[in-house]
Every structure is written in structure tokens, then in C-alpha cells.
C-alpha atoms as an extended CHARMM CRD file, in Angstrom:
* protein
*
       245  EXT
         1         1  MET       CA             32.4100000000      -18.1210000000       -7.6020000000  PROA      1               0.0000000000
         2         2  ASN       CA             30.3620000000      -15.9460000000       -6.7940000000  PROA      2               0.0000000000
         3         3  LYS       CA             28.4920000000      -15.9650000000       -3.6890000000  PROA      3               0.0000000000
         4         4  LYS       CA             24.5830000000      -17.6140000000       -3.4680000000  PROA      4               0.0000000000
         5         5  LYS       CA             22.2520000000      -14.6700000000       -3.1650000000  PROA      5               0.0000000000
         6         6  LYS       CA             20.5790000000      -14.1660000000       -0.1230000000  PROA      6               0.0000000000
         7         7  ILE       CA             16.4580000000      -13.5960000000        0.0660000000  PROA      7               0.0000000000
         8         8  ALA       CA             15.4530000000      -10.7660000000        1.8010000000  PROA      8               0.0000000000
         9         9  ALA       CA             11.6170000000       -9.5800000000        3.6030000000  PROA      9               0.0000000000
        10        10  PHE       CA             11.6350000000       -5.9620000000        3.2820000000  PROA      10              0.0000000000
        11        11  PHE       CA              8.8890000000       -4.7230000000        6.0460000000  PROA      11              0.0000000000
        12        12  ASP       CA              7.2950000000       -1.1070000000        6.3420000000  PROA      12              0.0000000000
        13        13  ILE       CA              6.9430000000       -0.8330000000       10.7420000000  PROA      13              0.0000000000
        14        14  ASP       CA              3.8170000000        1.9450000000       11.1190000000  PROA      14              0.0000000000
        15        15  GLY       CA              0.3060000000        0.4520000000        9.7110000000  PROA      15              0.0000000000
        16        16  THR       CA              1.7390000000       -2.8410000000        8.6170000000  PROA      16              0.0000000000
        17        17  LEU       CA              3.7040000000       -4.4110000000       11.0760000000  PROA      17              0.0000000000
        18        18  TYR       CA              2.6560000000       -1.2470000000       14.1100000000  PROA      18              0.0000000000
        19        19  ARG       CA             -1.5800000000       -0.9220000000       13.9900000000  PROA      19              0.0000000000
        20        20  ASP       CA             -0.2480000000        2.5170000000       14.2800000000  PROA      20              0.0000000000
        21        21  SER       CA              2.2470000000        5.4830000000       13.8860000000  PROA      21              0.0000000000
        22        22  LEU       CA              5.0110000000        4.9070000000       15.9340000000  PROA      22              0.0000000000
        23        23  MET       CA              6.3440000000        8.1320000000       15.5160000000  PROA      23              0.0000000000
        24        24  THR       CA              1.9420000000        9.2830000000       17.5240000000  PROA      24              0.0000000000
        25        25  GLU       CA              2.2940000000        7.4150000000       20.6630000000  PROA      25              0.0000000000
        26        26  HSD       CA              5.8850000000        8.9070000000       21.3890000000  PROA      26              0.0000000000
        27        27  PHE       CA              4.5000000000       12.3140000000       20.8740000000  PROA      27              0.0000000000
        28        28  LYS       CA              1.4740000000       11.8760000000       23.4930000000  PROA      28              0.0000000000
        29        29  LYS       CA              4.2840000000        9.7300000000       25.3010000000  PROA      29              0.0000000000
        30        30  LEU       CA              6.2870000000       12.8010000000       25.8000000000  PROA      30              0.0000000000
        31        31  ILE       CA              2.5930000000       14.8900000000       26.8110000000  PROA      31              0.0000000000
        32        32  LYS       CA              1.7260000000       12.4870000000       29.1940000000  PROA      32              0.0000000000
        33        33  TYR       CA              5.5340000000       13.0140000000       31.1700000000  PROA      33              0.0000000000
        34        34  GLU       CA              5.2370000000       16.5520000000       30.3780000000  PROA      34              0.0000000000
        35        35  VAL       CA              8.0930000000       17.1020000000       28.3700000000  PROA      35              0.0000000000
        36        36  VAL       CA              6.1400000000       18.7430000000       25.8550000000  PROA      36              0.0000000000
        37        37  ASP       CA              3.9730000000       21.2000000000       26.1100000000  PROA      37              0.0000000000
        38        38  GLU       CA              0.4400000000       19.4960000000       24.8090000000  PROA      38              0.0000000000
        39        39  ARG       CA             -0.5440000000       22.6470000000       22.6470000000  PROA      39              0.0000000000
        40        40  TYR       CA              1.7610000000       21.1260000000       20.6090000000  PROA      40              0.0000000000
        41        41  TRP       CA             -0.7310000000       19.1490000000       19.5470000000  PROA      41              0.0000000000
        42        42  ILE       CA             -3.8740000000       20.4490000000       20.2580000000  PROA      42              0.0000000000
        43        43  ASN       CA             -2.3190000000       23.5960000000       17.8020000000  PROA      43              0.0000000000
        44        44  GLY       CA             -1.1490000000       21.1670000000       15.5430000000  PROA      44              0.0000000000
        45        45  VAL       CA             -2.2250000000       17.8650000000       15.1370000000  PROA      45              0.0000000000
        46        46  LYS       CA             -5.9850000000       17.5170000000       17.6680000000  PROA      46              0.0000000000
        47        47  ASP       CA             -7.8700000000       19.0310000000       14.3810000000  PROA      47              0.0000000000
        48        48  THR       CA             -6.8770000000       16.6400000000       12.5060000000  PROA      48              0.0000000000
        49        49  TYR       CA             -6.8800000000       13.8290000000       14.0020000000  PROA      49              0.0000000000
        50        50  ILE       CA            -10.2360000000       13.5540000000       14.8590000000  PROA      50              0.0000000000
        51        51  ASN       CA            -11.2760000000       14.5150000000       11.7460000000  PROA      51              0.0000000000
        52        52  TRP       CA             -8.7640000000       11.8810000000       10.3680000000  PROA      52              0.0000000000
        53        53  ASP       CA            -10.9320000000        8.8290000000       13.5150000000  PROA      53              0.0000000000
        54        54  LYS       CA            -14.1510000000       10.4140000000       11.5890000000  PROA      54              0.0000000000
        55        55  ARG       CA            -13.0170000000        9.4840000000        8.7160000000  PROA      55              0.0000000000
        56        56  PHE       CA            -12.4570000000       12.4730000000        6.7780000000  PROA      56              0.0000000000
        57        57  GLU       CA             -9.7770000000       13.2470000000        6.7840000000  PROA      57              0.0000000000
        58        58  ASP       CA             -6.6720000000       11.2400000000        4.8410000000  PROA      58              0.0000000000
        59        59  TYR       CA             -4.2200000000        9.0930000000        6.2900000000  PROA      59              0.0000000000
        60        60  ASP       CA             -1.2160000000       10.5840000000        5.0850000000  PROA      60              0.0000000000
        61        61  ASN       CA             -2.1790000000       14.3160000000        5.4890000000  PROA      61              0.0000000000
        62        62  TYR       CA             -2.6390000000       13.1950000000        8.7710000000  PROA      62              0.0000000000
        63        63  LEU       CA              0.4500000000       11.7930000000        9.3930000000  PROA      63              0.0000000000
        64        64  PHE       CA              2.3250000000       14.5610000000        7.7410000000  PROA      64              0.0000000000
        65        65  GLU       CA              0.2970000000       17.2990000000       10.3950000000  PROA      65              0.0000000000
        66        66  VAL       CA              1.7170000000       15.1340000000       13.4180000000  PROA      66              0.0000000000
        67        67  SER       CA              4.5820000000       14.8170000000       12.2280000000  PROA      67              0.0000000000
        68        68  GLU       CA              5.9200000000       18.2240000000       11.5290000000  PROA      68              0.0000000000
        69        69  ALA       CA              4.2970000000       18.8640000000       15.0130000000  PROA      69              0.0000000000
        70        70  TYR       CA              6.4030000000       16.8190000000       16.5850000000  PROA      70              0.0000000000
        71        71  VAL       CA              9.4190000000       17.8830000000       15.1400000000  PROA      71              0.0000000000
        72        72  GLN       CA              8.4940000000       21.4460000000       16.0100000000  PROA      72              0.0000000000
        73        73  ALA       CA              7.7630000000       19.6100000000       20.5210000000  PROA      73              0.0000000000
        74        74  ILE       CA             10.7950000000       18.1260000000       20.0900000000  PROA      74              0.0000000000
        75        75  THR       CA             14.0520000000       20.3340000000       18.5970000000  PROA      75              0.0000000000
        76        76  GLY       CA             15.8760000000       22.4870000000       21.1590000000  PROA      76              0.0000000000
        77        77  LEU       CA             14.6790000000       18.6110000000       23.6030000000  PROA      77              0.0000000000
        78        78  HSD       CA             17.7410000000       16.3490000000       25.1410000000  PROA      78              0.0000000000
        79        79  LYS       CA             18.4920000000       12.5470000000       23.5710000000  PROA      79              0.0000000000
        80        80  LYS       CA             18.0400000000       11.8920000000       27.4320000000  PROA      80              0.0000000000
        81        81  TYR       CA             14.2800000000       12.6440000000       26.9790000000  PROA      81              0.0000000000
        82        82  ILE       CA             13.7310000000       10.9010000000       23.8030000000  PROA      82              0.0000000000
        83        83  ASP       CA             15.5620000000        7.9530000000       24.6560000000  PROA      83              0.0000000000
        84        84  PHE       CA             12.7780000000        7.0800000000       27.9990000000  PROA      84              0.0000000000
        85        85  ALA       CA              9.9360000000        8.4240000000       25.4550000000  PROA      85              0.0000000000
        86        86  THR       CA             10.8910000000        5.8010000000       23.1400000000  PROA      86              0.0000000000
        87        87  GLU       CA             11.4720000000        2.6860000000       26.4220000000  PROA      87              0.0000000000
        88        88  GLN       CA              7.9450000000        3.8570000000       27.2290000000  PROA      88              0.0000000000
        89        89  VAL       CA              6.8120000000        3.3360000000       23.6990000000  PROA      89              0.0000000000
        90        90  MET       CA              8.2360000000        0.1020000000       23.9330000000  PROA      90              0.0000000000
        91        91  LYS       CA              7.6780000000       -1.4760000000       27.4850000000  PROA      91              0.0000000000
        92        92  LEU       CA              4.0730000000       -0.1910000000       26.8350000000  PROA      92              0.0000000000
        93        93  LYS       CA              2.6040000000       -0.2160000000       22.9920000000  PROA      93              0.0000000000
        94        94  ALA       CA              5.3110000000       -2.4980000000       20.6810000000  PROA      94              0.0000000000
        95        95  ASP       CA              3.4400000000       -5.5030000000       21.6180000000  PROA      95              0.0000000000
        96        96  ARG       CA              0.0090000000       -3.4520000000       19.5220000000  PROA      96              0.0000000000
        97        97  VAL       CA              1.1740000000       -5.3590000000       15.9580000000  PROA      97              0.0000000000
        98        98  TYR       CA             -0.9080000000       -7.3500000000       13.3520000000  PROA      98              0.0000000000
        99        99  LYS       CA             -1.1450000000      -11.0890000000       14.2340000000  PROA      99              0.0000000000
       100       100  PHE       CA              0.0590000000      -12.0410000000       10.3430000000  PROA      100             0.0000000000
       101       101  THR       CA              2.5420000000       -9.0240000000        9.8010000000  PROA      101             0.0000000000
       102       102  ARG       CA              4.1510000000      -10.6950000000       13.4610000000  PROA      102             0.0000000000
       103       103  ASN       CA              3.5610000000      -14.4580000000       12.0860000000  PROA      103             0.0000000000
       104       104  ILE       CA              5.2190000000      -13.6250000000        8.5670000000  PROA      104             0.0000000000
       105       105  ILE       CA              8.3040000000      -11.8860000000        9.9310000000  PROA      105             0.0000000000
       106       106  GLU       CA              8.5930000000      -15.1760000000       11.8160000000  PROA      106             0.0000000000
       107       107  GLN       CA              8.2440000000      -17.1250000000        8.8940000000  PROA      107             0.0000000000
       108       108  HSD       CA             10.4990000000      -15.7800000000        7.3890000000  PROA      108             0.0000000000
       109       109  LYS       CA             13.6600000000      -16.3570000000        9.7290000000  PROA      109             0.0000000000
       110       110  LYS       CA             12.3020000000      -19.5750000000        9.5350000000  PROA      110             0.0000000000
       111       111  ASP       CA             13.2070000000      -19.5330000000        5.8840000000  PROA      111             0.0000000000
       112       112  GLU       CA             16.6410000000      -17.5870000000        6.9390000000  PROA      112             0.0000000000
       113       113  HSD       CA             15.3580000000      -14.6790000000        5.4810000000  PROA      113             0.0000000000
       114       114  LEU       CA             16.6470000000      -11.2930000000        6.0490000000  PROA      114             0.0000000000
       115       115  ILE       CA             14.4670000000       -9.5660000000        8.1630000000  PROA      115             0.0000000000
       116       116  ILE       CA             14.5830000000       -5.4470000000        7.4700000000  PROA      116             0.0000000000
       117       117  PHE       CA             12.5630000000       -2.5710000000        8.9040000000  PROA      117             0.0000000000
       118       118  ILE       CA             12.7700000000        0.0850000000        6.2040000000  PROA      118             0.0000000000
       119       119  SER       CA             10.2920000000        2.6860000000        7.8780000000  PROA      119             0.0000000000
       120       120  GLY       CA              9.1650000000        6.6090000000        7.9560000000  PROA      120             0.0000000000
       121       121  SER       CA              8.9730000000        6.8700000000       11.8880000000  PROA      121             0.0000000000
       122       122  PRO       CA             12.0760000000        8.5300000000       13.5000000000  PROA      122             0.0000000000
       123       123  ASP       CA             15.4600000000        6.0890000000       13.3490000000  PROA      123             0.0000000000
       124       124  TYR       CA             15.9670000000        6.0400000000       17.3990000000  PROA      124             0.0000000000
       125       125  LEU       CA             11.9890000000        4.6620000000       17.3950000000  PROA      125             0.0000000000
       126       126  VAL       CA             12.4490000000        2.0600000000       14.1810000000  PROA      126             0.0000000000
       127       127  GLU       CA             15.6290000000        0.7700000000       15.8890000000  PROA      127             0.0000000000
       128       128  ALA       CA             13.6790000000       -0.4590000000       18.9690000000  PROA      128             0.0000000000
       129       129  MET       CA             10.9750000000       -1.8020000000       17.0180000000  PROA      129             0.0000000000
       130       130  GLY       CA             14.1290000000       -3.8830000000       14.8530000000  PROA      130             0.0000000000
       131       131  LYS       CA             15.9580000000       -5.0250000000       17.6390000000  PROA      131             0.0000000000
       132       132  LYS       CA             12.9940000000       -6.2600000000       19.8080000000  PROA      132             0.0000000000
       133       133  HSD       CA             11.8700000000       -8.2680000000       16.1100000000  PROA      133             0.0000000000
       134       134  HSD       CA             15.6620000000       -8.6160000000       16.0090000000  PROA      134             0.0000000000
       135       135  ALA       CA             15.7080000000       -7.3690000000       12.9390000000  PROA      135             0.0000000000
       136       136  PHE       CA             18.5230000000       -7.8870000000       10.5830000000  PROA      136             0.0000000000
       137       137  PHE       CA             18.9700000000       -4.6980000000        9.3840000000  PROA      137             0.0000000000
       138       138  ALA       CA             16.0580000000       -1.1770000000       10.4200000000  PROA      138             0.0000000000
       139       139  VAL       CA             17.0170000000        2.4690000000        9.4020000000  PROA      139             0.0000000000
       140       140  GLY       CA             14.1260000000        4.8180000000        9.4480000000  PROA      140             0.0000000000
       141       141  SER       CA             14.2810000000        8.9940000000        9.3300000000  PROA      141             0.0000000000
       142       142  LYS       CA             17.3740000000       10.2360000000       11.0420000000  PROA      142             0.0000000000
       143       143  TYR       CA             16.9670000000       12.7750000000       13.2380000000  PROA      143             0.0000000000
       144       144  ILE       CA             19.8640000000       14.0580000000       13.5870000000  PROA      144             0.0000000000
       145       145  ILE       CA             20.8750000000       15.5250000000       16.9390000000  PROA      145             0.0000000000
       146       146  LYS       CA             24.1280000000       17.7060000000       18.2000000000  PROA      146             0.0000000000
       147       147  ASP       CA             25.7120000000       18.2730000000       21.4510000000  PROA      147             0.0000000000
       148       148  ASN       CA             23.1450000000       15.6150000000       23.0340000000  PROA      148             0.0000000000
       149       149  LYS       CA             19.5420000000       17.7190000000       21.5100000000  PROA      149             0.0000000000
       150       150  PHE       CA             18.0060000000       17.0550000000       18.7250000000  PROA      150             0.0000000000
       151       151  THR       CA             18.6560000000       20.0540000000       15.8360000000  PROA      151             0.0000000000
       152       152  GLY       CA             15.0750000000       19.8080000000       13.7990000000  PROA      152             0.0000000000
       153       153  GLU       CA             16.6420000000       17.9230000000       11.2020000000  PROA      153             0.0000000000
       154       154  VAL       CA             15.2830000000       15.0190000000        9.9730000000  PROA      154             0.0000000000
       155       155  ILE       CA             16.5060000000       13.0670000000        6.9190000000  PROA      155             0.0000000000
       156       156  PRO       CA             13.1270000000       11.2150000000        5.3940000000  PROA      156             0.0000000000
       157       157  MET       CA             12.8710000000        7.5030000000        4.7090000000  PROA      157             0.0000000000
       158       158  TRP       CA              8.7820000000        8.0100000000        4.2540000000  PROA      158             0.0000000000
       159       159  ASP       CA              8.2270000000        8.6590000000        0.8210000000  PROA      159             0.0000000000
       160       160  ALA       CA              9.1870000000        5.9120000000       -2.0600000000  PROA      160             0.0000000000
       161       161  ASP       CA             12.4740000000        7.6010000000       -3.4560000000  PROA      161             0.0000000000
       162       162  SER       CA             14.3400000000        7.2480000000        0.2560000000  PROA      162             0.0000000000
       163       163  LYS       CA             12.9800000000        3.8280000000       -0.2820000000  PROA      163             0.0000000000
       164       164  ASN       CA             14.1000000000        2.7580000000       -3.2060000000  PROA      164             0.0000000000
       165       165  ALA       CA             17.0060000000        4.8090000000       -2.9220000000  PROA      165             0.0000000000
       166       166  MET       CA             18.3410000000        2.7940000000        0.8550000000  PROA      166             0.0000000000
       167       167  ILE       CA             16.5310000000       -0.8110000000       -1.4280000000  PROA      167             0.0000000000
       168       168  ASP       CA             19.6300000000       -0.2970000000       -3.8370000000  PROA      168             0.0000000000
       169       169  LYS       CA             22.0640000000        0.2620000000       -1.2850000000  PROA      169             0.0000000000
       170       170  LEU       CA             21.2980000000       -3.3030000000        0.5390000000  PROA      170             0.0000000000
       171       171  VAL       CA             21.0870000000       -5.6390000000       -2.4750000000  PROA      171             0.0000000000
       172       172  LYS       CA             24.2000000000       -4.0860000000       -2.9770000000  PROA      172             0.0000000000
       173       173  GLU       CA             26.0970000000       -4.7360000000        0.2740000000  PROA      173             0.0000000000
       174       174  TYR       CA             24.1840000000       -7.6700000000        0.7440000000  PROA      174             0.0000000000
       175       175  ASN       CA             23.6440000000       -9.1260000000       -2.1050000000  PROA      175             0.0000000000
       176       176  ILE       CA             20.1330000000       -9.7240000000       -2.2320000000  PROA      176             0.0000000000
       177       177  ASP       CA             18.0650000000      -11.2170000000       -4.8530000000  PROA      177             0.0000000000
       178       178  LEU       CA             14.6680000000       -8.9660000000       -4.9370000000  PROA      178             0.0000000000
       179       179  GLU       CA             12.3880000000      -11.2820000000       -7.7580000000  PROA      179             0.0000000000
       180       180  LYS       CA             12.7800000000      -13.8450000000       -5.2190000000  PROA      180             0.0000000000
       181       181  SER       CA             12.6920000000      -11.2550000000       -2.2420000000  PROA      181             0.0000000000
       182       182  PHE       CA              9.3530000000      -10.0560000000        0.0350000000  PROA      182             0.0000000000
       183       183  ALA       CA              8.2260000000       -6.5860000000        0.8360000000  PROA      183             0.0000000000
       184       184  TYR       CA              4.9780000000       -5.8600000000        2.8930000000  PROA      184             0.0000000000
       185       185  GLY       CA              4.0850000000       -2.5030000000        2.8350000000  PROA      185             0.0000000000
       186       186  ASP       CA              0.7590000000       -0.0560000000        3.5390000000  PROA      186             0.0000000000
       187       187  THR       CA              1.0070000000        3.6730000000        1.9930000000  PROA      187             0.0000000000
       188       188  ASN       CA              1.7980000000        5.5040000000       -1.3600000000  PROA      188             0.0000000000
       189       189  GLY       CA              5.6130000000        5.6830000000        0.3280000000  PROA      189             0.0000000000
       190       190  ASP       CA              6.3770000000        1.7660000000        0.3060000000  PROA      190             0.0000000000
       191       191  TYR       CA              4.9720000000        1.5920000000       -3.9570000000  PROA      191             0.0000000000
       192       192  ASN       CA              9.0970000000        1.4910000000       -4.5360000000  PROA      192             0.0000000000
       193       193  MET       CA              9.2200000000       -1.0860000000       -2.5840000000  PROA      193             0.0000000000
       194       194  LEU       CA              6.6540000000       -3.8350000000       -3.2110000000  PROA      194             0.0000000000
       195       195  ARG       CA              7.5170000000       -2.3010000000       -6.9580000000  PROA      195             0.0000000000
       196       196  ARG       CA             10.7720000000       -4.5170000000       -6.6470000000  PROA      196             0.0000000000
       197       197  VAL       CA             10.2370000000       -7.1950000000       -5.3130000000  PROA      197             0.0000000000
       198       198  GLY       CA              9.0140000000      -10.6900000000       -7.6590000000  PROA      198             0.0000000000
       199       199  ASN       CA              6.5640000000      -11.3020000000       -3.2290000000  PROA      199             0.0000000000
       200       200  PRO       CA              4.7190000000       -8.0570000000       -2.9940000000  PROA      200             0.0000000000
       201       201  VAL       CA              2.1070000000       -7.4470000000       -0.0980000000  PROA      201             0.0000000000
       202       202  ALA       CA             -0.3820000000       -3.5700000000        0.4340000000  PROA      202             0.0000000000
       203       203  MET       CA             -1.0190000000       -4.4030000000        3.8160000000  PROA      203             0.0000000000
       204       204  ASN       CA             -4.2110000000       -2.5000000000        4.7340000000  PROA      204             0.0000000000
       205       205  PRO       CA             -3.4530000000       -0.6790000000        1.9440000000  PROA      205             0.0000000000
       206       206  SER       CA             -4.6430000000        3.4040000000        1.1830000000  PROA      206             0.0000000000
       207       207  ARG       CA             -6.4660000000        4.2680000000       -1.4890000000  PROA      207             0.0000000000
       208       208  GLU       CA             -3.3590000000        5.7700000000       -3.6050000000  PROA      208             0.0000000000
       209       209  LEU       CA             -1.2230000000        2.3850000000       -3.6580000000  PROA      209             0.0000000000
       210       210  LEU       CA             -3.5590000000        0.4780000000       -3.8280000000  PROA      210             0.0000000000
       211       211  SER       CA             -4.8610000000        2.6590000000       -6.6570000000  PROA      211             0.0000000000
       212       212  LYS       CA             -1.2950000000        2.8770000000       -8.4820000000  PROA      212             0.0000000000
       213       213  ILE       CA             -0.7130000000       -0.7870000000       -7.6140000000  PROA      213             0.0000000000
       214       214  LYS       CA             -4.1100000000       -1.4020000000       -9.5190000000  PROA      214             0.0000000000
       215       215  ASP       CA             -2.1670000000        1.1510000000      -13.1310000000  PROA      215             0.0000000000
       216       216  ASN       CA              0.3190000000       -0.6360000000      -13.2080000000  PROA      216             0.0000000000
       217       217  LYS       CA             -0.2240000000       -4.4930000000      -15.0960000000  PROA      217             0.0000000000
       218       218  GLU       CA              3.0070000000       -6.2810000000      -13.5940000000  PROA      218             0.0000000000
       219       219  LEU       CA              2.8480000000       -5.4450000000       -9.7340000000  PROA      219             0.0000000000
       220       220  SER       CA             -0.8430000000       -5.7450000000      -10.0340000000  PROA      220             0.0000000000
       221       221  LYS       CA             -0.5050000000       -9.2290000000      -11.3040000000  PROA      221             0.0000000000
       222       222  LYS       CA              2.0690000000      -10.3830000000       -8.6190000000  PROA      222             0.0000000000
       223       223  ALA       CA              0.4780000000       -7.7860000000       -5.6670000000  PROA      223             0.0000000000
       224       224  THR       CA             -1.1090000000       -9.8560000000       -2.7620000000  PROA      224             0.0000000000
       225       225  ILE       CA             -3.5740000000       -7.2910000000       -1.0650000000  PROA      225             0.0000000000
       226       226  LEU       CA             -3.8270000000       -8.3180000000        3.0080000000  PROA      226             0.0000000000
       227       227  ILE       CA             -5.8190000000       -6.9660000000        4.8530000000  PROA      227             0.0000000000
       228       228  GLU       CA             -6.2830000000       -7.6090000000        8.6870000000  PROA      228             0.0000000000
       229       229  ARG       CA            -10.0430000000       -6.8400000000       10.3790000000  PROA      229             0.0000000000
       230       230  LYS       CA            -10.9840000000       -7.7020000000       13.9310000000  PROA      230             0.0000000000
       231       231  ASP       CA            -10.0380000000      -11.4410000000       13.8530000000  PROA      231             0.0000000000
       232       232  VAL       CA            -10.3780000000      -12.2180000000       10.6910000000  PROA      232             0.0000000000
       233       233  ILE       CA             -7.3280000000      -11.9380000000        7.3600000000  PROA      233             0.0000000000
       234       234  TYR       CA             -8.3920000000      -11.7870000000        3.9510000000  PROA      234             0.0000000000
       235       235  LYS       CA             -5.9980000000      -12.5520000000        1.1010000000  PROA      235             0.0000000000
       236       236  THR       CA             -7.1950000000      -10.9960000000       -2.1350000000  PROA      236             0.0000000000
       237       237  HSD       CA             -5.6620000000       -9.9520000000       -5.6570000000  PROA      237             0.0000000000
       238       238  ALA       CA             -5.3470000000       -6.4780000000       -7.0160000000  PROA      238             0.0000000000
       239       239  ASP       CA             -8.6000000000       -6.8980000000       -8.9230000000  PROA      239             0.0000000000
       240       240  ILE       CA            -10.6510000000       -6.0240000000       -5.8860000000  PROA      240             0.0000000000
       241       241  GLU       CA            -13.1490000000       -3.5500000000       -6.9620000000  PROA      241             0.0000000000
       242       242  ILE       CA            -13.1750000000       -0.3360000000       -4.7920000000  PROA      242             0.0000000000
       243       243  VAL       CA            -16.0580000000        1.4460000000       -3.2010000000  PROA      243             0.0000000000
       244       244  GLU       CA            -16.7560000000        4.8150000000       -4.0530000000  PROA      244             0.0000000000
       245       245  VAL       CA            -18.2130000000        6.9300000000       -0.3910000000  PROA      245             0.0000000000
């Protein structure tokens, strides 16, 4: 007899659940507690961050530069310092989440769906966030630790192909019915995750992601576009107009 297939709810974290980047918060904590030199931020990220904050820079480009500077800053760093900063991020910043996503996670739990976090953030941050929200499974980019020190090697989970391969693995291992499942994401790296499920939700989508959804006839019909700003949550469809500025 075949086991009944399970329904999953796949969540990206940064920009979908968390209202910023967990990696950026971790980076800032390491600098605040003088574990890493501030010059890594000033030389590698500061100008891009200012341009992003003023909306002159693309969000994905900003995160890419943060990631490069972050990896450089923590290469050779002992695991105890990484763990300490992770604890501080969870203690001080982990509740900075979108109201919609926080509530929909609780609804999926009530419906007995598998809560799965798939994020490009470092694995130790994703796992901590998964523990906080009692996720069934949480996986992030793997930051390789050897002899209790970060080696500088990263196995990514931020791109669409990596997330796609992880979904294949989870579907097989946990007998997941993708047609009945849900996915929530905000950038191009979440495209395949949204494309493959029956109930995709683009949460505050980037221009690139929204454009790709529009270009996919099947996905554009089934996708929900969710925008949360201030104290209002907007729900619309992929035919929403993109304003050129």
C-alpha cells in the first residue's frame, strides 16, 4: 500500500520571512563585538549598501557583495565566535519578521504541513531560525568548518538550481506532493521553488522574479503576489503592472 503523500510549505528566509538578511545581521554583530575588523564592511560593502539604501543599487548585487566580504572576513575564524554571533542575532533580531509569513507558518503547522526552510543564508543561521519556528527541516548554504575554523569554502543554496536539487531530494525522501504544496520566496533564486508547487506565493518579489513569473504562462496564472508594507498586506496577481522609473 502506498503511503499518503505529504504536503509541504517551502520558505525562503531573507526577504520572505526575515525583513532583511540574516547574514548581514551576523556580519554586523561580528563587527560590533570586534571579532572581525570593520574594514571588511567599509571596503567591501559600505558604498553598495548606501546605494541600495537610496535605491540606486540592485538588491541582489548588494547581497552578493555582502556575501563576498562576509566570507573574506570570517575565513579562519573559530567556530566559537561564529556561534556567539549567531546567538546574538537570534536573541536580538530574530523576531524582525513579516507578519504575513509568521502567521502563515503557524497556519501550515495547524494544517499539519511540513515546514521547510531553504535559504541562501549560512547554514548555522538557517538552522537556528528553523529551530525558533519549529520547522520540520531547515537547510542553508553550507559554510565548511575544519578544525573548528571556517575554511572559506561555501556550498551555495542561494541559486535556483541548488534549491531545485534540494527540493528533488526532499520530495523523494519525504514523499511530498508538489502539486498540493506551497512555496514562498522573494528573489530569482526562489523561481524554481515557486514554479514547481501548486500554490506559489511571491512575497515582496524583486523585479527580476516578478518579470520571470510574468513570462511563465503557467506560473503567472497560479502565483499569488503578496506585498507587506507598513501595517497593510496587499494580495494581487502576476498581471500587476511593473512601473518603470
